XYZ file of C-alpha atoms in Angstrom:
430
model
C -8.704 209.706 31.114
C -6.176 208.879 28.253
C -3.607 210.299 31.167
C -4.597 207.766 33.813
C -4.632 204.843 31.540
C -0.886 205.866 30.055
C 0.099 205.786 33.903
C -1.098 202.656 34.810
C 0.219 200.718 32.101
C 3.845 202.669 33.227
C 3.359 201.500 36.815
C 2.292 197.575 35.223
C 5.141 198.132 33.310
C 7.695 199.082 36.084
C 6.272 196.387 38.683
C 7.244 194.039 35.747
C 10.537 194.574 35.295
C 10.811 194.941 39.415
C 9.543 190.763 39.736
C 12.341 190.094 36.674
C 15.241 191.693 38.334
C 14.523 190.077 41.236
C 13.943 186.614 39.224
C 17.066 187.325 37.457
C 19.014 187.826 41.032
C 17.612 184.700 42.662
C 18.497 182.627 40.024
C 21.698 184.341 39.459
C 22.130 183.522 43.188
C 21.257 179.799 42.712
C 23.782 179.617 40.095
C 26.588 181.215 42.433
C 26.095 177.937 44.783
C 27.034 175.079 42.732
C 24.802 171.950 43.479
C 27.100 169.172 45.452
C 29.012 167.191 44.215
C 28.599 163.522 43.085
C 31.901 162.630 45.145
C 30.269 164.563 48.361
C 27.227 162.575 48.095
C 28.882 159.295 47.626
C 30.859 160.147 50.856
C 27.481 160.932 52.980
C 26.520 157.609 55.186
C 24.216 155.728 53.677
C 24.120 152.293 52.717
C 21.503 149.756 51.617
C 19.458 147.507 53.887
C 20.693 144.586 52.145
C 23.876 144.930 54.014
C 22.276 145.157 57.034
C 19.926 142.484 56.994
C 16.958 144.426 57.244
C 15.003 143.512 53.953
C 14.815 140.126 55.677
C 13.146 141.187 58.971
C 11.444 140.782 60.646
C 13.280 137.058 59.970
C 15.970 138.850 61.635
C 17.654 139.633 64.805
C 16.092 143.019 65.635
C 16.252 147.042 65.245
C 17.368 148.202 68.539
C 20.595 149.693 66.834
C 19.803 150.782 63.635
C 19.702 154.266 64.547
C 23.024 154.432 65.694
C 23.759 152.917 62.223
C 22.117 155.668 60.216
C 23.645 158.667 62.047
C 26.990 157.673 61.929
C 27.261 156.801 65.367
C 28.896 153.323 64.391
C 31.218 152.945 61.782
C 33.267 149.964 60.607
C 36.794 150.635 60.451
C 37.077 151.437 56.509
C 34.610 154.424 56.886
C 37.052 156.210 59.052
C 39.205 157.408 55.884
C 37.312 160.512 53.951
C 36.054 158.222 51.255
C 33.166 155.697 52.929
C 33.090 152.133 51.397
C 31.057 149.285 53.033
C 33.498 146.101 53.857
C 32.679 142.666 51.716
C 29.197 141.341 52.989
C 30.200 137.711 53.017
C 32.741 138.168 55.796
C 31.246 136.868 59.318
C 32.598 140.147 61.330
C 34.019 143.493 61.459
C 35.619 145.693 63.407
C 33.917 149.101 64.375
C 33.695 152.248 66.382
C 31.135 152.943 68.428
C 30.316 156.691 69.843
C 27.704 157.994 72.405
C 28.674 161.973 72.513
C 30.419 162.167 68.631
C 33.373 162.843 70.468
C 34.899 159.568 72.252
C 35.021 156.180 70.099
C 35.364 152.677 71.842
C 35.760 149.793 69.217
C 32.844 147.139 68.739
C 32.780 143.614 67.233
C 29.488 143.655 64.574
C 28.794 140.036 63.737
C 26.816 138.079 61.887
C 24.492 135.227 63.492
C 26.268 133.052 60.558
C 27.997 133.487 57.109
C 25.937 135.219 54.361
C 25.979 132.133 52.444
C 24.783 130.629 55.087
C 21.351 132.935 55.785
C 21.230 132.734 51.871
C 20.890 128.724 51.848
C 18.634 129.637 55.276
C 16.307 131.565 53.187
C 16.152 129.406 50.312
C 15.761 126.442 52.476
C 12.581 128.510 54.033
C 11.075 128.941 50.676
C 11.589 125.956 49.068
C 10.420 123.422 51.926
C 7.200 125.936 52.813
C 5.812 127.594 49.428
C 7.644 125.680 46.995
C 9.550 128.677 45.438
C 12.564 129.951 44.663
C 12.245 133.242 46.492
C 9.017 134.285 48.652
C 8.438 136.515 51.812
C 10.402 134.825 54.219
C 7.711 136.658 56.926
C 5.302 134.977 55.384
C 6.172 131.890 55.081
C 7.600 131.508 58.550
C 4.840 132.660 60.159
C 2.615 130.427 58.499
C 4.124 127.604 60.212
C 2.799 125.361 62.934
C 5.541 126.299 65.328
C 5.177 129.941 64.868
C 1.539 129.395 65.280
C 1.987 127.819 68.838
C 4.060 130.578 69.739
C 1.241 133.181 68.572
C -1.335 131.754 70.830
C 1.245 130.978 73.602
C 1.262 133.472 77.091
C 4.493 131.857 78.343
C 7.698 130.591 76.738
C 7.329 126.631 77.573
C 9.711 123.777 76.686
C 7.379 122.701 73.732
C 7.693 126.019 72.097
C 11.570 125.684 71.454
C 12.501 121.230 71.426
C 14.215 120.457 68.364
C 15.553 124.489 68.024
C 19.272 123.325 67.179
C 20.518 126.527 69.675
C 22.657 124.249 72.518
C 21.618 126.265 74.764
C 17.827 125.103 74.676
C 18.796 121.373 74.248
C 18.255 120.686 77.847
C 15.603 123.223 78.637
C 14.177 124.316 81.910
C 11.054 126.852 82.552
C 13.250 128.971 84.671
C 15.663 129.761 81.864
C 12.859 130.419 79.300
C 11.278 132.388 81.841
C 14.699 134.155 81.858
C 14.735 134.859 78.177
C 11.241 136.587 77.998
C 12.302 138.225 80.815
C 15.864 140.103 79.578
C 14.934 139.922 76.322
C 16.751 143.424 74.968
C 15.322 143.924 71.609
C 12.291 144.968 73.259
C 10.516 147.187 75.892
C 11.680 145.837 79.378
C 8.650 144.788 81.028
C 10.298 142.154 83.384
C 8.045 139.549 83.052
C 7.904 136.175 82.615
C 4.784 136.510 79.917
C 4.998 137.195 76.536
C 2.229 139.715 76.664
C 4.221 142.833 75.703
C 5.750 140.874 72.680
C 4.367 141.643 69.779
C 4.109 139.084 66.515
C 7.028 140.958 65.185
C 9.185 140.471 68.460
C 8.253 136.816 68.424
C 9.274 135.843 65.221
C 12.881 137.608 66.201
C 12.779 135.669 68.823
C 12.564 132.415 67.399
C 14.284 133.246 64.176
C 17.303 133.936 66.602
C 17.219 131.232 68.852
C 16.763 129.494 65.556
C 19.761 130.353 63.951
C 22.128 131.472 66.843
C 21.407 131.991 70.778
C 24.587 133.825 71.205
C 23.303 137.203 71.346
C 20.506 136.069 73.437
C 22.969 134.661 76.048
C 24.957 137.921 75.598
C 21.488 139.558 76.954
C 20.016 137.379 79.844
C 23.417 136.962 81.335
C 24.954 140.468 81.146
C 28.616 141.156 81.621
C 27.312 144.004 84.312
C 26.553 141.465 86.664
C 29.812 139.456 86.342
C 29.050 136.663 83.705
C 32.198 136.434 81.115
C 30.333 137.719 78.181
C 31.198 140.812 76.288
C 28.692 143.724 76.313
C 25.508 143.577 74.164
C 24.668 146.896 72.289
C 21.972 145.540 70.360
C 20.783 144.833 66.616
C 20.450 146.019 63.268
C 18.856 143.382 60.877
C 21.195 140.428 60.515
C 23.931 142.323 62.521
C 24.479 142.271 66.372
C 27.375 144.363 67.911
C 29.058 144.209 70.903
C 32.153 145.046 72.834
C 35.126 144.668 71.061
C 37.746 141.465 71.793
C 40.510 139.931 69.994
C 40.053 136.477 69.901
C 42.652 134.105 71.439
C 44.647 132.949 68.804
C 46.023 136.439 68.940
C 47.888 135.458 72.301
C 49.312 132.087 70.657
C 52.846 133.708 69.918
C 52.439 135.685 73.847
C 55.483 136.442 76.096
C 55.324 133.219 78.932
C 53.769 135.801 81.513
C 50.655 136.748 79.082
C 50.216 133.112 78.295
C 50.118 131.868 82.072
C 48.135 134.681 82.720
C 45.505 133.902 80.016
C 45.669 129.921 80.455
C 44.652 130.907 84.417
C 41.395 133.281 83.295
C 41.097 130.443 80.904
C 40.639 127.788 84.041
C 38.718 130.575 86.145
C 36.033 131.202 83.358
C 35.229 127.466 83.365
C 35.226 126.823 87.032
C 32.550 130.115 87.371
C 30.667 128.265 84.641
C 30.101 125.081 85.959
C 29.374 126.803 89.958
C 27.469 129.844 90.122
C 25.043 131.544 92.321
C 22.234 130.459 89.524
C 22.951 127.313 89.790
C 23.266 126.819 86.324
C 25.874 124.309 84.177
C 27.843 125.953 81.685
C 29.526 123.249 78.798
C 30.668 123.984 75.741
C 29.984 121.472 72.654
C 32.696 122.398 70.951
C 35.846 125.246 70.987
C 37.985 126.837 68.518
C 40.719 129.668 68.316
C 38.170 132.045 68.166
C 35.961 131.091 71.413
C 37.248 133.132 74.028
C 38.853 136.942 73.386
C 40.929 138.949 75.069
C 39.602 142.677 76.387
C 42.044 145.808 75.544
C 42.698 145.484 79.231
C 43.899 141.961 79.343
C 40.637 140.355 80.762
C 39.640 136.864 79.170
C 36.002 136.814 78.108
C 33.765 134.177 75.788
C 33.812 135.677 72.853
C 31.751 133.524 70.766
C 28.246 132.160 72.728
C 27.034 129.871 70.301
C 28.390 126.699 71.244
C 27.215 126.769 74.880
C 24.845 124.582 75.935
C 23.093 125.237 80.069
C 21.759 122.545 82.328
C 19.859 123.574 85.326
C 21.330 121.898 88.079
C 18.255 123.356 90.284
C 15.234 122.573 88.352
C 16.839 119.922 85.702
C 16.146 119.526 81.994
C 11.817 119.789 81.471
C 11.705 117.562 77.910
C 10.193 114.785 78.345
C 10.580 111.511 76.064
C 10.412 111.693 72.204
C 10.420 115.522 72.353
C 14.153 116.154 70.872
C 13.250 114.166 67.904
C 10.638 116.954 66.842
C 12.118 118.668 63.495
C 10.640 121.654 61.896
C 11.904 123.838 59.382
C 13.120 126.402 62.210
C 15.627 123.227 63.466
C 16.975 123.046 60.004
C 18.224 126.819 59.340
C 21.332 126.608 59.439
C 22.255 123.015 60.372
C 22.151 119.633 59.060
C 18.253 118.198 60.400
C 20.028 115.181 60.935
C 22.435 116.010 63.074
C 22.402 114.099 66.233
C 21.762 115.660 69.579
C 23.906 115.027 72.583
C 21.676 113.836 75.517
C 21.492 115.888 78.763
C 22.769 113.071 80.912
C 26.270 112.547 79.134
C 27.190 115.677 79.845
C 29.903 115.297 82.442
C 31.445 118.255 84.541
C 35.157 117.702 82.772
C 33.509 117.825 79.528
C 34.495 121.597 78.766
C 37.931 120.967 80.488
C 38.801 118.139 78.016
C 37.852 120.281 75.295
C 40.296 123.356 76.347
C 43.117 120.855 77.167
C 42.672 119.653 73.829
C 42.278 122.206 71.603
C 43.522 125.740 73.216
C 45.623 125.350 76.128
C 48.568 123.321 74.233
C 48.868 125.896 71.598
C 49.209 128.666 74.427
C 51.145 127.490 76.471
C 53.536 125.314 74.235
C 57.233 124.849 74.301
C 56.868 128.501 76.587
C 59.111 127.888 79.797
C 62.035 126.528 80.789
C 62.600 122.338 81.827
C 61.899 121.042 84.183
C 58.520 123.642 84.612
C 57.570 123.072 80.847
C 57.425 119.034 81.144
C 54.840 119.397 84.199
C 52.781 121.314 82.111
C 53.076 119.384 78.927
C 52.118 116.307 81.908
C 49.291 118.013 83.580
C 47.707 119.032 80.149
C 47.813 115.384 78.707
C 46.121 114.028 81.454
C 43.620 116.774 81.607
C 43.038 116.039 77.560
C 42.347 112.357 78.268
C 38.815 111.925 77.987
C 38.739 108.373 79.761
C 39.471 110.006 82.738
C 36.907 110.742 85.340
C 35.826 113.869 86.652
C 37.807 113.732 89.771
C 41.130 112.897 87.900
C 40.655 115.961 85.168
C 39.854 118.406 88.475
C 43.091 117.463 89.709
C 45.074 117.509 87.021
C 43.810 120.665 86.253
C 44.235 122.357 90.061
C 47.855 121.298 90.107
C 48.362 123.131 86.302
C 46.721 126.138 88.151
C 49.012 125.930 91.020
C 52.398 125.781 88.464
C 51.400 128.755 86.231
C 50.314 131.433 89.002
C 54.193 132.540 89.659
C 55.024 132.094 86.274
C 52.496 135.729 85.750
C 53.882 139.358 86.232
C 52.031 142.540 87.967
C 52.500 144.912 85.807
C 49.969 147.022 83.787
C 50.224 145.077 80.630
C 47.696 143.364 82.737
C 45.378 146.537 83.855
C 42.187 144.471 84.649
C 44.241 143.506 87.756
C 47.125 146.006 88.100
C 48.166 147.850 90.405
C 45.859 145.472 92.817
C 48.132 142.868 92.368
C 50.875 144.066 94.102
C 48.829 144.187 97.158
C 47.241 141.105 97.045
C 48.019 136.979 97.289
C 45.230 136.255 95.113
C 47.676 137.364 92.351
């Protein structure tokens, strides 16, 4: 008995030391694989939603991008070096690379609706004139309001829902373009229809907080660069960030060789001729232009690079306000704008109106002091009477035609121009 006993303590004893051995070898194995280190894991991609905009959502744009975000899929230009650093938040773009396949990168544009400080003073502005606060839910408070409300119980995006919405674009609104806007609306499902059954609350308040703020990446969806319109390519939203095909804005081009600048100047004039006649029938005008307006593609193509001073009249179905209704102010027509800020009226918008702006403002600094005399004087000529707003419609048409007709031999085919090269040497449209 005594035997048995001494035995099984030895095999107890054995099986012991077996389990420590092993104990001893894992952890002796852990130890041989250092943890990583604090440099690796700042390096990893990860960044806060802060920077993104998405711990103010859904008083945001939307989430259709995010995962591309997150799996390093986009990056902005600084996290291409082996140490990843977000850029400055307050700036109002970035460049970026954009990948489907890991493999091939195209570059991006990711832009903010407006400056940081500006969607600060938004949101403070939101919480001070609702709950009386400093800082609140900005969800909560915007969806307590009587607009918001309307659009809640509403089955169809109607001119009530958006008058007094600073956006230009929905100054002079008709039910066929609202109808267009729930119907292309990217940041959710397509269900092309002109309801707003398969929007959620979420997708509503996104809605209106962008129109809100800024329509251009809502213009950038319901008239897509696929089917022709001028715009750069919408990729979609992440938070307070919207990204898009990349262009370099105009004022790139100012110091161009003659040929680029008559070459650009033309697209200039084409762009505005397809916006005020189109198949749609709608009236493209711009209330104001800048430098950075209109970009310039890698292959030399002349888009509008920044939406969000176009306003649209519906030549076939007209403007649907009726009296008194652009006076209505909320807090959603006070975001990012002055609430006193006057609105033009539909009916003084003339068809030179975005003509006079560009011979104003753009076309002078592109094309200035560029050729030879006596080429250079008709230009300088053409230009001022184009610029003269007391000039009718007819006059400014004409003006601009014969500018048109004295810069298209002063551009080269060659494939500095690829968006039209090598079909230019086989065509007179060139």
């Amino acid at each position: 008995m005594g035997h048995w006993i001494c035995c099984l303590y030895s095999r107890i004893a054995e099986s012991l030391m077996l389990l420590l051995i092993l104990a001893l070898s894992c952890n002796s194995s852990t130890a041989a694989t250092p943890p990583p280190s604090a440099a690796h894991l700042k390096d990893s991609y990860s960044f806060g939603r802060t920077f993104l905009g998405l711990d103010k959502c859904n008083a945001c744009i939307g989430t259709s991008i995010c995962k591309k975000f997150f799996k390093e899929e986009i990056r902005f230009d600084t996290w291409l070096s082996s140490h990843l650093k977000l850029p400055p938040s307050y700036l109002l773009s970035y460049s970026g690379n954009y990948t489907d396949d890991t493999k091939s990168w195209r570059l991006v544009d990711i832009t903010r609706l407006t400056s940081k400080y500006q969607h600060d003073r938004a949101d403070q502005r939101i919480c001070t004139s609702l709950l009386k606060t400093k800082t609140c839910s900005l969800e909560h408070a915007l969806r307590s309001t009587q607009r918001f409300q309307k659009w809640l119980r509403a089955k169809r995006l109607t001119p009530d829902l958006v008058q007094g919405l600073p956006s230009p674009m929905l100054r002079c609104p008709s039910q066929r373009l609202l109808d267009r806007i729930v119907r292309r609306y990217a940041e959710v499902p397509d269900a092309g229809s002109i309801y707003m059954d398969h929007l959620t609350e979420r997708d509503k308040l996104r809605l209106l907080y962008t129109l809100a703020v800024n329509s251009h990446p809502i213009l950038l969806q319901i008239f897509p660069d696929v089917e022709g319109w001028p715009f750069p390519r919408y990729l979609g939203s992440c938070g307070r960030l919207l990204v898009s095909a990349s262009t370099k804005p105009l004022r790139n081009f100012y110091d161009a060789a003659p040929e680029v600048a008559a070459d650009l100047a033309l697209q200039l004039l084409a762009v505005l001729r397809s916006m005020g006649t189109n198949d749609l029938n709608y009236f493209f005008y711009f209330t104001h232009v800048d430098a950075g307006t209109f970009g310039v593609f890698s292959n030399g193509h002349l888009f509008i690079r920044d939406a969000s001073a176009l306003g649209i009249i519906d030549k076939e179905e007209g403007s649907q306000l009726i009296d008194g209704q652009q006076e209505y102010k909320d807090i959603f027509s006070c975001l990012t704008v002055d609430c006193q800020s006057a609105l033009v009226s539909c009916d003084s918008i003339r068809e030179k109106h975005s003509l006079v702006l560009v011979c104003q403002e753009l076309l002078p600094k592109l094309l200035k002091g560029k050729f030879h005399q006596p080429v250079q004087e008709k230009i300088d000529s053409f230009l001022q009477h184009c610029a003269d707003g007391r000039a009718d419609d007819q006059g400014v048409k004409e003006a601009v035609a014969k500018l048109a007709e004295l810069l298209k031999p002063l551009r080269s085919c060659d494939s500095r121009f690829a968006y039209r090269y090598p079909d230019c040497k086989y065509s007179d449209k060139y």
